[in-house]
Amino acid sequence: MTSYDYIIAGAGSAGCVLANRLSADPKTTVLLIEAGGVDRHPLYAIPKGSGMLFESEKHMWHYETTPFGPKPHTEQWLRGKVLGGSSSINGMIYNRGNRADYDGLERLGNKGWGWDEILPIFQQFEDNAFGPSPTRGVGGPLHISVPRDPDPLCAEMLDAAAAAGLNRVQDINESDDERVGYATATIKNGRRVSAATAFLRPALRRPNLTVRTRTTVRRLLFDGGRAIGVEVEAKGGTAQIRAEREVIVSLGSLNSPKLLQLSGIGPRDVLAAAGVAVYLERDNVGRGLREHRCATLRYQLKEDLGYNRQLATNLGKALTGAKYLATRSGPLAAPSFDVVGFVKTRPDAERPDGQVMLGPWTIPPYNTGEPVAIERQAGVSCLGMVLRPTAQGSIEITSADFAAPLRINPNYLGTEHDREATANLLRKMRSIFEHSPIAERITHETYPGPEVRSDDELVDSVLDGGYCGYHAAGSCAMGPSDDAVVDPQLRVRGIDSLRVVDCSVMPTMVAGNLNGPIMAMAWRAADFILQDG
C-alpha cells in the first residue's frame, strides 16, 4: 500500500492552504486528492468566466436540496470540481469577518481561534492593493483588489447608499461599522486568484508533495480507533492509500459529513437507513448546517445603461470579451458584485448583521438545471443576506453508494430571528434605491414588486425568488463539549489521526463571504497539525 505522512482529501480553499503549509518541510510527504481536474481551462482565470461552466458536470458538483418555500421547490447548490475547489468558480468577494466573529469562537470554548491569532495570518498571506495597514497585509500570495473600471452606475449606487446612512469607505474590511464601498476581491490584473493559484501552485515544484486529480475518496480506513488511510476510486479502479500521521478531510460542508457518514461516523439512524455499518456513533455529523438565504431586489432602468447590454446579446458578449482580452478590464474582470455594504437590520443592533451586494446588471428568475442568463432590459440589482443566521439544516447520505444523492435540508429562514431580520434587511435594501442619484435612474421595482410589503410577504419572496449564498457551514462543527464533531484543534472526537478542516467546522457563521476566512482557518489548523506531528 502506498503511504504518505499526510493525506488531504479535497483541494479546495482549505486543502490548497494545508498542502502548502504541510509540505514546506521537505522531510514530510503529503498527498492532496481532488475529484476534479486541473484548473487549466481559460474560463477559470476570467473572473466572470466560470459562470459559463456552471452547467458542466465535469467542472462542477451539483447538489439538489429537499423542497422548501411557500411554493415548494428545490434548488441546486453548486461547488467547484477542480483544483482550488469553489475558489476557482466563486464570486471572489473577499471579506474576513472581524474581531467579534473570531473572539466569539473562543467564547464558545474554542481556544486558539481569537482575532489576535487570526489577524496575523490574514496579514501574512494577503497582498492588498491598498497597501499595508494595522489590519492589512502586503507581499503575500493572495492578491486583494477592487474593480479597476467599474460602471458609472456603481458610483451612483455608492452615493445613494451614503445618502441612506452608510459610511462610504475605501476598504470594506477596515471596520465593523455600517459601511459601503467597492467590493474587495481575489483578483489580480483582471485575473482570478484562487486558492490553487495562490497556495498550491507555488508548492507544486516540491518533490514531497503529490497531487492526484480525477480521484475520488470513497471512504476512510480505520484500525483500532485510528484513521490509517483512504480508499480512492480513479479511472474505474479502486486503491487504498495509507497515512502514517494523519488523514485530513477538506471536502467542504457537504462532502465532509458525507465522507464521514459513508465511513460509518455519524447518526445511527441515518447510517442504518443508508445501509452503512456504524463505526462510531456521532449524532451531529451532518447536523448544524447553516446557510445564507439571499434576498434579491431588481429594478428596471430608464436608459440602456449598465452591464446587461454588454452581457445579454451575442454581439455585446463578443465586444466585451474582446475588450477583456485586450485590456483585462470591463465586466468580465470584475467580481460577482461591484459594490458591497454592511448594514444593521434594526437600529439597536450591536454591529452590522446584514450584508448587501449591488451591481449594474440583473438576471431573470431561473429554474434548477437551466442556464443562468443576463436580462436584456437594462437594470440594477441588489442581493442581501442576514450574516449570522440561527436556523440549522442537515445533510444526510441516502445510500452506501458514494454516487447516491445527498439529502440536503437547508431549513432556510427557519427561525423567527432569521425571518424578521430578512424582512428588515429587504426594507434597508430598498431604502438605498430610494435615494439620489440612483433613484432617478429607475422606472420601477421588478422583483419582488412594490406591492410586497409585510414581513410574511417579504420572507416568502426571499424563499421563492431568492438565492443560496453558497456559504454552507457548521455540518461538522467544532466545540469543547463531547457532542461536538471535532475538538477546538479540529480533531474528530473518538478517532485518532483524523481531522476535518473546512467551513463545516464553523459552529457559527463568520460575518460575510467565507473564502477568505476558511483560508485563514486552514492556515491556523496547519499550526495545530504541525504541533502534533
Short mmCIF file of C-alpha atoms in Angstrom, two decimals:
data_model
loop_
_atom_site.label_atom_id
_atom_site.label_comp_id
_atom_site.label_asym_id
_atom_site.label_seq_id
_atom_site.Cartn_x
_atom_site.Cartn_y
_atom_site.Cartn_z
CA MET A 1 0.00 0.00 0.00
CA THR A 2 1.39 3.41 -0.99
CA SER A 3 1.85 5.67 2.04
CA TYR A 4 2.33 9.34 2.86
CA ASP A 5 2.72 11.21 6.13
CA TYR A 6 -0.41 13.28 5.49
CA ILE A 7 -3.34 12.65 3.19
CA ILE A 8 -5.53 15.67 2.43
CA ALA A 9 -8.90 14.81 0.90
CA GLY A 10 -10.09 17.80 -1.14
CA ALA A 11 -8.14 20.53 -2.96
CA GLY A 12 -10.45 23.44 -2.24
CA SER A 13 -9.63 26.61 -0.32
CA ALA A 14 -8.66 24.72 2.83
CA GLY A 15 -6.91 21.82 1.11
CA CYS A 16 -4.66 24.06 -1.00
CA VAL A 17 -3.54 26.03 2.06
CA LEU A 18 -2.87 22.81 4.01
CA ALA A 19 -0.90 21.28 1.13
CA ASN A 20 1.30 24.38 1.01
CA ARG A 21 1.92 24.54 4.75
CA LEU A 22 2.40 20.82 5.44
CA SER A 23 4.74 20.24 2.51
CA ALA A 24 7.03 23.14 3.50
CA ASP A 25 9.14 20.61 5.45
CA PRO A 26 10.98 18.59 2.77
CA LYS A 27 11.12 15.57 5.09
CA THR A 28 7.31 15.38 5.23
CA THR A 29 5.38 13.63 2.45
CA VAL A 30 1.93 14.97 1.56
CA LEU A 31 -0.75 13.65 -0.77
CA LEU A 32 -3.51 16.01 -1.95
CA ILE A 33 -6.50 14.28 -3.56
CA GLU A 34 -9.02 16.08 -5.79
CA ALA A 35 -12.06 14.55 -7.51
CA GLY A 36 -11.99 17.21 -10.23
CA GLY A 37 -9.31 18.09 -12.73
CA VAL A 38 -6.62 20.72 -13.04
CA ASP A 39 -7.58 24.38 -13.37
CA ARG A 40 -6.17 24.94 -16.87
CA HIS A 41 -9.47 25.83 -18.57
CA PRO A 42 -9.16 29.52 -19.58
CA LEU A 43 -12.60 30.36 -18.17
CA TYR A 44 -11.33 29.70 -14.64
CA ALA A 45 -8.93 32.64 -14.93
CA ILE A 46 -11.55 35.09 -16.20
CA PRO A 47 -13.34 36.42 -13.10
CA LYS A 48 -16.84 36.15 -14.56
CA GLY A 49 -15.90 33.35 -16.94
CA SER A 50 -16.62 30.50 -14.56
CA GLY A 51 -20.35 31.22 -14.88
CA MET A 52 -20.17 29.57 -18.30
CA LEU A 53 -19.10 26.33 -16.61
CA PHE A 54 -21.93 26.12 -14.08
CA GLU A 55 -23.92 23.55 -16.05
CA SER A 56 -20.88 21.33 -16.67
CA GLU A 57 -20.83 18.06 -14.72
CA LYS A 58 -17.12 17.83 -15.49
CA HIS A 59 -16.28 21.12 -13.80
CA MET A 60 -19.00 21.44 -11.15
CA TRP A 61 -20.67 19.43 -8.42
CA HIS A 62 -24.46 19.77 -8.48
CA TYR A 63 -26.44 19.02 -5.31
CA GLU A 64 -30.22 19.22 -5.10
CA THR A 65 -31.96 20.29 -1.89
CA THR A 66 -35.18 18.98 -0.45
CA PRO A 67 -38.24 21.14 -1.33
CA PHE A 68 -38.70 24.38 0.60
CA GLY A 69 -40.65 27.63 0.50
CA PRO A 70 -44.35 28.56 0.36
CA LYS A 71 -44.39 27.26 -3.22
CA PRO A 72 -42.31 24.16 -2.51
CA HIS A 73 -39.40 23.84 -4.88
CA THR A 74 -35.86 22.51 -4.90
CA GLU A 75 -32.68 24.24 -5.97
CA GLN A 76 -29.18 23.22 -6.94
CA TRP A 77 -26.17 24.02 -4.79
CA LEU A 78 -23.04 24.26 -6.93
CA ARG A 79 -19.45 23.59 -5.92
CA GLY A 80 -16.19 23.69 -7.86
CA LYS A 81 -14.95 20.29 -9.06
CA VAL A 82 -11.38 21.35 -9.79
CA LEU A 83 -8.12 22.28 -8.10
CA GLY A 84 -8.99 25.29 -5.95
CA GLY A 85 -12.50 23.95 -5.38
CA SER A 86 -15.12 26.65 -5.15
CA SER A 87 -12.45 29.37 -5.01
CA SER A 88 -11.98 28.62 -8.72
CA ILE A 89 -15.62 29.36 -9.57
CA ASN A 90 -16.94 31.70 -6.84
CA GLY A 91 -17.82 35.39 -6.90
CA MET A 92 -14.36 36.28 -5.48
CA ILE A 93 -15.65 38.81 -2.93
CA TYR A 94 -13.14 38.93 -0.08
CA ASN A 95 -14.36 39.51 3.45
CA ARG A 96 -12.51 38.43 6.57
CA GLY A 97 -15.14 38.73 9.24
CA ASN A 98 -13.92 40.71 12.22
CA ARG A 99 -12.76 40.55 15.80
CA ALA A 100 -16.19 39.79 17.25
CA ASP A 101 -16.58 36.74 14.99
CA TYR A 102 -13.32 35.08 15.97
CA ASP A 103 -13.38 36.14 19.61
CA GLY A 104 -16.88 34.67 19.64
CA LEU A 105 -15.42 31.30 18.65
CA GLU A 106 -13.16 31.47 21.70
CA ARG A 107 -16.05 32.42 23.95
CA LEU A 108 -17.77 29.22 22.82
CA GLY A 109 -14.78 27.32 24.22
CA ASN A 110 -12.64 27.03 21.08
CA LYS A 111 -9.25 28.13 22.37
CA GLY A 112 -6.78 29.41 19.81
CA TRP A 113 -9.25 30.89 17.33
CA GLY A 114 -9.43 34.51 18.58
CA TRP A 115 -8.81 37.58 16.43
CA ASP A 116 -5.33 38.06 17.88
CA GLU A 117 -4.38 34.64 16.45
CA ILE A 118 -6.23 35.01 13.13
CA LEU A 119 -5.44 38.60 12.09
CA PRO A 120 -1.66 37.95 11.75
CA ILE A 121 -2.48 35.04 9.43
CA PHE A 122 -4.53 37.28 7.14
CA GLN A 123 -1.72 39.82 7.15
CA GLN A 124 0.83 37.13 6.32
CA PHE A 125 -0.89 35.78 3.21
CA GLU A 126 -2.55 38.95 1.88
CA ASP A 127 -1.21 41.13 -0.90
CA ASN A 128 -3.63 44.03 -0.60
CA ALA A 129 -3.66 46.61 -3.38
CA PHE A 130 -4.45 49.31 -0.81
CA GLY A 131 -1.08 48.75 0.86
CA PRO A 132 -0.16 47.87 4.44
CA SER A 133 -2.10 48.98 7.49
CA PRO A 134 -2.59 47.73 11.06
CA THR A 135 -5.17 45.28 9.65
CA ARG A 136 -3.91 44.67 6.08
CA GLY A 137 -1.04 42.67 4.68
CA VAL A 138 1.07 43.03 1.53
CA GLY A 139 3.53 40.77 -0.23
CA GLY A 140 1.66 37.54 0.40
CA PRO A 141 0.36 35.10 -2.21
CA LEU A 142 -3.33 36.15 -2.11
CA HIS A 143 -3.88 39.38 -4.05
CA ILE A 144 -6.80 41.59 -2.99
CA SER A 145 -8.11 44.44 -5.12
CA VAL A 146 -11.23 46.43 -6.02
CA PRO A 147 -12.76 46.72 -9.53
CA ARG A 148 -10.44 48.51 -11.94
CA ASP A 149 -13.02 50.29 -14.10
CA PRO A 150 -16.48 49.96 -12.52
CA ASP A 151 -19.52 51.10 -14.45
CA PRO A 152 -20.56 54.69 -13.63
CA LEU A 153 -23.80 53.34 -12.15
CA CYS A 154 -21.71 51.85 -9.32
CA ALA A 155 -20.64 55.32 -8.16
CA GLU A 156 -24.28 56.40 -8.21
CA MET A 157 -25.29 53.41 -6.09
CA LEU A 158 -22.48 54.23 -3.65
CA ASP A 159 -23.71 57.80 -3.41
CA ALA A 160 -27.26 56.59 -2.81
CA ALA A 161 -26.10 54.18 -0.10
CA ALA A 162 -24.22 57.00 1.60
CA ALA A 163 -27.34 59.17 1.43
CA ALA A 164 -29.24 56.28 3.06
CA GLY A 165 -26.88 56.46 6.05
CA LEU A 166 -23.99 54.11 5.25
CA ASN A 167 -20.43 55.29 5.73
CA ARG A 168 -18.63 55.23 2.37
CA VAL A 169 -15.18 53.66 2.80
CA GLN A 170 -12.23 52.73 0.62
CA ASP A 171 -11.66 49.30 2.23
CA ILE A 172 -14.77 47.47 3.45
CA ASN A 173 -12.60 45.26 5.69
CA GLU A 174 -11.20 48.14 7.73
CA SER A 175 -14.01 48.46 10.29
CA ASP A 176 -17.22 46.90 11.54
CA ASP A 177 -19.43 49.97 11.25
CA GLU A 178 -22.31 50.33 8.84
CA ARG A 179 -20.42 50.96 5.63
CA VAL A 180 -20.35 50.62 1.86
CA GLY A 181 -17.58 50.54 -0.73
CA TYR A 182 -16.28 48.85 -3.81
CA ALA A 183 -16.00 45.09 -3.35
CA THR A 184 -12.61 43.79 -2.34
CA ALA A 185 -11.96 40.65 -4.37
CA THR A 186 -9.36 37.97 -5.05
CA ILE A 187 -8.47 39.36 -8.48
CA LYS A 188 -5.08 40.48 -9.82
CA ASN A 189 -4.65 42.33 -13.10
CA GLY A 190 -8.08 41.21 -14.23
CA ARG A 191 -7.50 37.52 -13.46
CA ARG A 192 -8.94 35.33 -10.72
CA VAL A 193 -6.68 34.41 -7.80
CA SER A 194 -7.94 31.07 -6.48
CA ALA A 195 -6.59 29.04 -3.60
CA ALA A 196 -4.86 26.88 -6.20
CA THR A 197 -3.25 29.93 -7.79
CA ALA A 198 -2.14 31.47 -4.51
CA PHE A 199 -1.19 28.48 -2.36
CA LEU A 200 -0.97 25.25 -4.34
CA ARG A 201 0.83 26.33 -7.50
CA PRO A 202 3.92 27.66 -5.65
CA ALA A 203 4.22 24.33 -3.81
CA LEU A 204 3.87 22.03 -6.84
CA ARG A 205 7.59 22.03 -7.50
CA ARG A 206 8.24 20.34 -4.15
CA PRO A 207 9.09 16.65 -4.65
CA ASN A 208 7.46 15.73 -1.33
CA LEU A 209 4.01 16.97 -2.46
CA THR A 210 1.91 14.67 -4.65
CA VAL A 211 -1.36 15.85 -6.22
CA ARG A 212 -3.82 13.33 -7.62
CA THR A 213 -6.70 14.73 -9.68
CA ARG A 214 -9.75 12.90 -11.06
CA THR A 215 -9.54 10.78 -7.91
CA THR A 216 -12.50 10.37 -5.55
CA VAL A 217 -12.11 9.48 -1.87
CA ARG A 218 -14.79 6.82 -1.31
CA ARG A 219 -14.26 6.09 2.38
CA LEU A 220 -11.87 6.38 5.29
CA LEU A 221 -9.86 3.40 6.54
CA PHE A 222 -9.61 2.66 10.27
CA ASP A 223 -7.68 0.31 12.51
CA GLY A 224 -8.30 0.12 16.23
CA GLY A 225 -9.93 3.54 16.53
CA ARG A 226 -7.33 5.28 14.35
CA ALA A 227 -7.62 6.62 10.81
CA ILE A 228 -4.92 4.89 8.77
CA GLY A 229 -5.76 5.95 5.22
CA VAL A 230 -8.34 6.27 2.48
CA GLU A 231 -9.91 4.18 -0.26
CA VAL A 232 -10.00 6.01 -3.57
CA GLU A 233 -11.50 5.49 -7.00
CA ALA A 234 -9.81 6.66 -10.18
CA LYS A 235 -10.19 5.59 -13.83
CA GLY A 236 -12.68 2.90 -12.87
CA GLY A 237 -10.46 1.19 -10.32
CA THR A 238 -10.06 1.42 -6.55
CA ALA A 239 -6.99 1.57 -4.36
CA GLN A 240 -6.06 2.05 -0.73
CA ILE A 241 -3.53 4.64 0.41
CA ARG A 242 -2.03 4.78 3.90
CA ALA A 243 -1.46 7.85 6.07
CA GLU A 244 1.40 7.48 8.55
CA ARG A 245 0.46 10.57 10.56
CA GLU A 246 -2.99 11.95 9.75
CA VAL A 247 -5.89 11.95 7.33
CA ILE A 248 -7.33 15.45 6.87
CA VAL A 249 -10.82 15.77 5.38
CA SER A 250 -11.24 19.07 3.50
CA LEU A 251 -14.13 18.27 1.18
CA GLY A 252 -16.36 21.15 2.24
CA SER A 253 -19.54 21.44 4.26
CA LEU A 254 -21.42 19.00 2.01
CA ASN A 255 -18.89 16.30 1.19
CA SER A 256 -17.01 16.19 4.50
CA PRO A 257 -20.03 14.99 6.52
CA LYS A 258 -20.88 12.76 3.56
CA LEU A 259 -17.48 11.04 3.71
CA LEU A 260 -17.67 10.62 7.49
CA GLN A 261 -21.14 9.11 7.24
CA LEU A 262 -20.15 6.79 4.38
CA SER A 263 -17.24 5.66 6.56
CA GLY A 264 -19.54 4.82 9.48
CA ILE A 265 -19.18 8.02 11.52
CA GLY A 266 -22.50 9.75 12.07
CA PRO A 267 -26.03 9.50 13.46
CA ARG A 268 -27.04 5.88 13.93
CA ASP A 269 -30.47 6.32 12.32
CA VAL A 270 -29.02 7.99 9.22
CA LEU A 271 -26.37 5.31 8.75
CA ALA A 272 -28.84 2.48 9.34
CA ALA A 273 -31.30 3.88 6.79
CA ALA A 274 -28.47 4.13 4.25
CA GLY A 275 -27.20 0.62 4.92
CA VAL A 276 -23.87 1.71 6.40
CA ALA A 277 -22.43 -0.12 9.41
CA VAL A 278 -21.81 2.15 12.40
CA TYR A 279 -18.13 2.53 13.24
CA LEU A 280 -18.59 5.47 15.60
CA GLU A 281 -21.95 6.97 16.51
CA ARG A 282 -21.75 10.77 16.27
CA ASP A 283 -25.18 12.44 16.25
CA ASN A 284 -24.02 15.84 14.99
CA VAL A 285 -22.22 14.77 11.81
CA GLY A 286 -24.27 16.48 9.10
CA ARG A 287 -26.36 18.42 11.61
CA GLY A 288 -25.98 22.11 12.49
CA LEU A 289 -25.84 23.19 8.83
CA ARG A 290 -26.16 26.95 8.33
CA GLU A 291 -26.55 28.69 5.00
CA HIS A 292 -27.23 32.24 3.86
CA ARG A 293 -30.51 32.81 2.03
CA CYS A 294 -30.02 35.82 -0.22
CA ALA A 295 -32.87 38.26 -0.65
CA THR A 296 -32.99 39.89 -4.06
CA LEU A 297 -34.15 43.25 -5.41
CA ARG A 298 -34.27 44.03 -9.10
CA TYR A 299 -35.03 47.39 -10.74
CA GLN A 300 -35.56 48.39 -14.35
CA LEU A 301 -33.70 51.45 -15.62
CA LYS A 302 -35.00 54.27 -17.81
CA GLU A 303 -31.90 54.25 -20.05
CA ASP A 304 -29.86 51.46 -21.62
CA LEU A 305 -27.03 51.61 -19.07
CA GLY A 306 -25.04 49.08 -17.07
CA TYR A 307 -23.77 45.60 -17.82
CA ASN A 308 -26.89 43.97 -19.30
CA ARG A 309 -26.30 45.41 -22.76
CA GLN A 310 -22.71 44.11 -22.65
CA LEU A 311 -23.53 40.59 -21.45
CA ALA A 312 -27.01 39.67 -22.75
CA THR A 313 -26.57 39.57 -26.54
CA ASN A 314 -24.07 37.72 -28.73
CA LEU A 315 -22.71 40.99 -30.12
CA GLY A 316 -22.42 42.52 -26.66
CA LYS A 317 -20.64 39.46 -25.33
CA ALA A 318 -18.25 39.43 -28.27
CA LEU A 319 -17.31 43.08 -27.78
CA THR A 320 -17.00 42.66 -24.01
CA GLY A 321 -14.83 39.57 -24.49
CA ALA A 322 -12.60 41.38 -26.96
CA LYS A 323 -12.17 44.26 -24.53
CA TYR A 324 -11.26 41.85 -21.75
CA LEU A 325 -8.67 40.03 -23.86
CA ALA A 326 -7.10 43.32 -24.94
CA THR A 327 -7.15 45.19 -21.62
CA ARG A 328 -8.10 42.72 -18.81
CA SER A 329 -10.86 45.16 -17.88
CA GLY A 330 -14.62 45.57 -18.21
CA PRO A 331 -17.44 43.49 -16.69
CA LEU A 332 -15.62 40.18 -17.18
CA ALA A 333 -12.74 41.39 -14.99
CA ALA A 334 -15.00 42.28 -12.05
CA PRO A 335 -16.23 40.21 -9.11
CA SER A 336 -19.82 38.98 -8.91
CA PHE A 337 -20.94 42.33 -7.46
CA ASP A 338 -19.03 45.59 -7.70
CA VAL A 339 -20.34 47.20 -4.50
CA VAL A 340 -20.61 45.68 -1.01
CA GLY A 341 -22.16 47.12 2.14
CA PHE A 342 -22.70 46.04 5.74
CA VAL A 343 -25.87 47.22 7.46
CA LYS A 344 -27.88 46.88 10.65
CA THR A 345 -31.31 45.35 10.16
CA ARG A 346 -32.51 47.15 13.30
CA PRO A 347 -31.19 50.38 14.84
CA ASP A 348 -30.31 48.82 18.21
CA ALA A 349 -28.14 46.02 16.74
CA GLU A 350 -24.69 45.89 18.35
CA ARG A 351 -22.99 45.61 14.94
CA PRO A 352 -23.99 45.11 11.31
CA ASP A 353 -25.97 41.91 10.89
CA GLY A 354 -26.72 42.17 7.16
CA GLN A 355 -24.62 42.29 4.01
CA VAL A 356 -25.74 43.85 0.73
CA MET A 357 -24.15 43.41 -2.72
CA LEU A 358 -25.05 45.78 -5.54
CA GLY A 359 -24.39 45.56 -9.27
CA PRO A 360 -25.41 47.29 -12.54
CA TRP A 361 -26.94 44.14 -14.03
CA THR A 362 -29.84 41.73 -13.49
CA ILE A 363 -30.58 38.06 -14.01
CA PRO A 364 -34.15 36.85 -14.51
CA PRO A 365 -35.73 34.15 -12.38
CA TYR A 366 -34.43 30.75 -13.43
CA ASN A 367 -35.25 27.13 -12.73
CA THR A 368 -32.98 24.40 -11.45
CA GLY A 369 -30.93 22.92 -14.26
CA GLU A 370 -31.40 25.83 -16.65
CA PRO A 371 -28.50 28.06 -17.77
CA VAL A 372 -28.27 31.41 -15.98
CA ALA A 373 -28.89 34.29 -18.40
CA ILE A 374 -28.50 38.06 -18.20
CA GLU A 375 -31.62 40.12 -18.91
CA ARG A 376 -31.51 42.35 -21.99
CA GLN A 377 -33.61 45.12 -20.41
CA ALA A 378 -31.26 47.43 -18.51
CA GLY A 379 -31.42 47.11 -14.73
CA VAL A 380 -29.66 47.12 -11.40
CA SER A 381 -29.88 44.52 -8.66
CA CYS A 382 -29.08 44.02 -5.01
CA LEU A 383 -28.62 40.83 -3.00
CA GLY A 384 -28.76 40.84 0.78
CA MET A 385 -28.11 38.18 3.40
CA VAL A 386 -28.51 38.01 7.16
CA LEU A 387 -24.93 37.47 8.25
CA ARG A 388 -25.36 35.18 11.24
CA PRO A 389 -28.43 33.00 10.62
CA THR A 390 -29.63 30.91 13.55
CA ALA A 391 -31.67 28.29 11.65
CA GLN A 392 -29.94 24.94 11.24
CA GLY A 393 -30.41 22.40 8.46
CA SER A 394 -28.93 18.97 7.84
CA ILE A 395 -27.04 16.78 5.38
CA GLU A 396 -27.62 13.03 5.20
CA ILE A 397 -26.43 10.25 2.96
CA THR A 398 -29.19 8.21 1.32
CA SER A 399 -27.19 5.10 0.42
CA ALA A 400 -23.88 3.36 0.99
CA ASP A 401 -23.07 4.22 -2.64
CA PHE A 402 -20.84 7.29 -2.89
CA ALA A 403 -22.61 8.29 -6.12
CA ALA A 404 -26.05 8.40 -4.48
CA PRO A 405 -27.54 11.88 -3.93
CA LEU A 406 -27.38 13.61 -0.58
CA ARG A 407 -30.47 14.65 1.34
CA ILE A 408 -29.90 18.37 1.97
CA ASN A 409 -32.42 20.21 4.11
CA PRO A 410 -31.39 23.90 4.10
CA ASN A 411 -34.08 24.98 6.59
CA TYR A 412 -33.79 28.49 5.20
CA LEU A 413 -35.17 31.21 7.48
CA GLY A 414 -36.34 28.54 9.89
CA THR A 415 -36.27 30.78 12.97
CA GLU A 416 -38.17 33.92 13.86
CA HIS A 417 -34.85 35.77 14.17
CA ASP A 418 -33.89 34.94 10.60
CA ARG A 419 -37.32 35.81 9.21
CA GLU A 420 -37.59 39.15 10.98
CA ALA A 421 -34.01 40.14 10.14
CA THR A 422 -34.51 39.19 6.48
CA ALA A 423 -37.67 41.28 6.15
CA ASN A 424 -35.94 44.25 7.75
CA LEU A 425 -32.91 43.75 5.52
CA LEU A 426 -35.07 43.94 2.40
CA ARG A 427 -36.51 47.22 3.64
CA LYS A 428 -32.98 48.51 4.20
CA MET A 429 -32.01 47.44 0.68
CA ARG A 430 -34.99 49.28 -0.76
CA SER A 431 -34.06 52.45 1.12
CA ILE A 432 -30.78 52.67 -0.81
CA PHE A 433 -32.58 52.78 -4.16
CA GLU A 434 -35.00 55.45 -2.89
CA HIS A 435 -32.12 57.96 -2.70
CA SER A 436 -30.47 60.08 -5.34
CA PRO A 437 -28.81 59.75 -7.71
CA ILE A 438 -29.80 56.13 -8.46
CA ALA A 439 -33.49 56.73 -7.69
CA GLU A 440 -33.80 58.99 -10.73
CA ARG A 441 -32.47 56.21 -12.99
CA ILE A 442 -35.19 53.72 -12.04
CA THR A 443 -38.57 53.17 -13.67
CA HIS A 444 -39.85 50.58 -11.17
CA GLU A 445 -39.01 47.64 -8.94
CA THR A 446 -39.38 44.41 -10.93
CA TYR A 447 -38.82 41.99 -8.05
CA PRO A 448 -40.30 41.36 -5.59
CA GLY A 449 -42.50 44.30 -6.58
CA PRO A 450 -43.66 47.38 -4.66
CA GLU A 451 -46.86 45.65 -3.51
CA VAL A 452 -44.81 43.20 -1.39
CA ARG A 453 -44.62 44.98 1.98
CA SER A 454 -45.43 42.85 5.05
CA ASP A 455 -42.91 40.65 6.85
CA ASP A 456 -44.54 37.47 5.60
CA GLU A 457 -44.72 38.72 2.03
CA LEU A 458 -41.10 39.79 2.06
CA VAL A 459 -39.92 36.49 3.58
CA ASP A 460 -41.96 34.50 1.05
CA SER A 461 -40.38 36.48 -1.78
CA VAL A 462 -36.93 35.53 -0.49
CA LEU A 463 -37.79 31.85 -0.19
CA ASP A 464 -39.46 31.74 -3.60
CA GLY A 465 -37.22 34.04 -5.64
CA GLY A 466 -34.03 34.49 -3.64
CA TYR A 467 -30.75 32.63 -3.93
CA CYS A 468 -28.47 30.34 -2.00
CA GLY A 469 -25.46 32.22 -0.63
CA TYR A 470 -23.12 29.24 -1.25
CA HIS A 471 -21.69 29.70 2.23
CA ALA A 472 -22.69 26.42 3.90
CA ALA A 473 -21.05 25.89 7.29
CA GLY A 474 -21.44 24.03 10.56
CA SER A 475 -22.08 20.45 9.46
CA CYS A 476 -19.04 19.10 11.37
CA ALA A 477 -18.87 21.88 13.94
CA MET A 478 -16.09 22.25 16.48
CA GLY A 479 -16.65 22.79 20.16
CA PRO A 480 -15.38 21.92 23.64
CA SER A 481 -18.20 19.52 24.51
CA ASP A 482 -18.21 15.78 23.89
CA ASP A 483 -21.08 16.04 21.39
CA ALA A 484 -19.18 18.39 19.04
CA VAL A 485 -17.91 16.57 15.96
CA VAL A 486 -14.39 18.00 16.20
CA ASP A 487 -12.48 19.49 19.10
CA PRO A 488 -11.01 23.04 19.02
CA GLN A 489 -7.97 21.68 17.16
CA LEU A 490 -10.32 20.13 14.59
CA ARG A 491 -9.58 16.53 15.58
CA VAL A 492 -12.56 14.21 15.10
CA ARG A 493 -13.66 13.07 18.53
CA GLY A 494 -13.39 9.34 19.06
CA ILE A 495 -10.98 8.69 16.16
CA ASP A 496 -7.24 9.26 16.35
CA SER A 497 -5.27 10.81 13.47
CA LEU A 498 -8.34 12.26 11.75
CA ARG A 499 -9.25 15.92 11.32
CA VAL A 500 -11.78 17.95 9.40
CA VAL A 501 -10.57 21.31 8.06
CA ASP A 502 -13.07 23.33 6.02
CA CYS A 503 -16.16 25.51 6.55
CA SER A 504 -18.04 22.58 8.08
CA VAL A 505 -16.14 23.08 11.36
CA MET A 506 -17.51 26.61 11.94
CA PRO A 507 -20.05 26.43 14.80
CA THR A 508 -21.29 29.92 13.91
CA MET A 509 -21.10 31.97 10.73
CA VAL A 510 -18.20 34.33 10.24
CA ALA A 511 -19.90 37.52 9.05
CA GLY A 512 -19.54 37.67 5.29
CA ASN A 513 -18.22 35.59 2.40
CA LEU A 514 -16.33 32.54 3.67
CA ASN A 515 -13.49 32.01 1.19
CA GLY A 516 -11.02 34.29 2.97
CA PRO A 517 -11.91 33.11 6.48
CA ILE A 518 -11.51 29.41 5.67
CA MET A 519 -8.09 30.07 4.13
CA ALA A 520 -7.04 31.68 7.41
CA MET A 521 -8.62 28.90 9.46
CA ALA A 522 -6.81 26.27 7.38
CA TRP A 523 -3.54 28.10 7.99
CA ARG A 524 -4.30 28.04 11.71
CA ALA A 525 -5.22 24.35 11.53
CA ALA A 526 -1.83 23.65 9.93
CA ASP A 527 -0.23 25.15 13.05
CA PHE A 528 -2.12 22.64 15.20
CA ILE A 529 -1.25 19.74 12.88
CA LEU A 530 2.44 20.61 12.84
CA GLN A 531 2.49 20.96 16.62
CA ASP A 532 1.04 17.45 16.95
CA GLY A 533 3.16 16.00 14.16
#
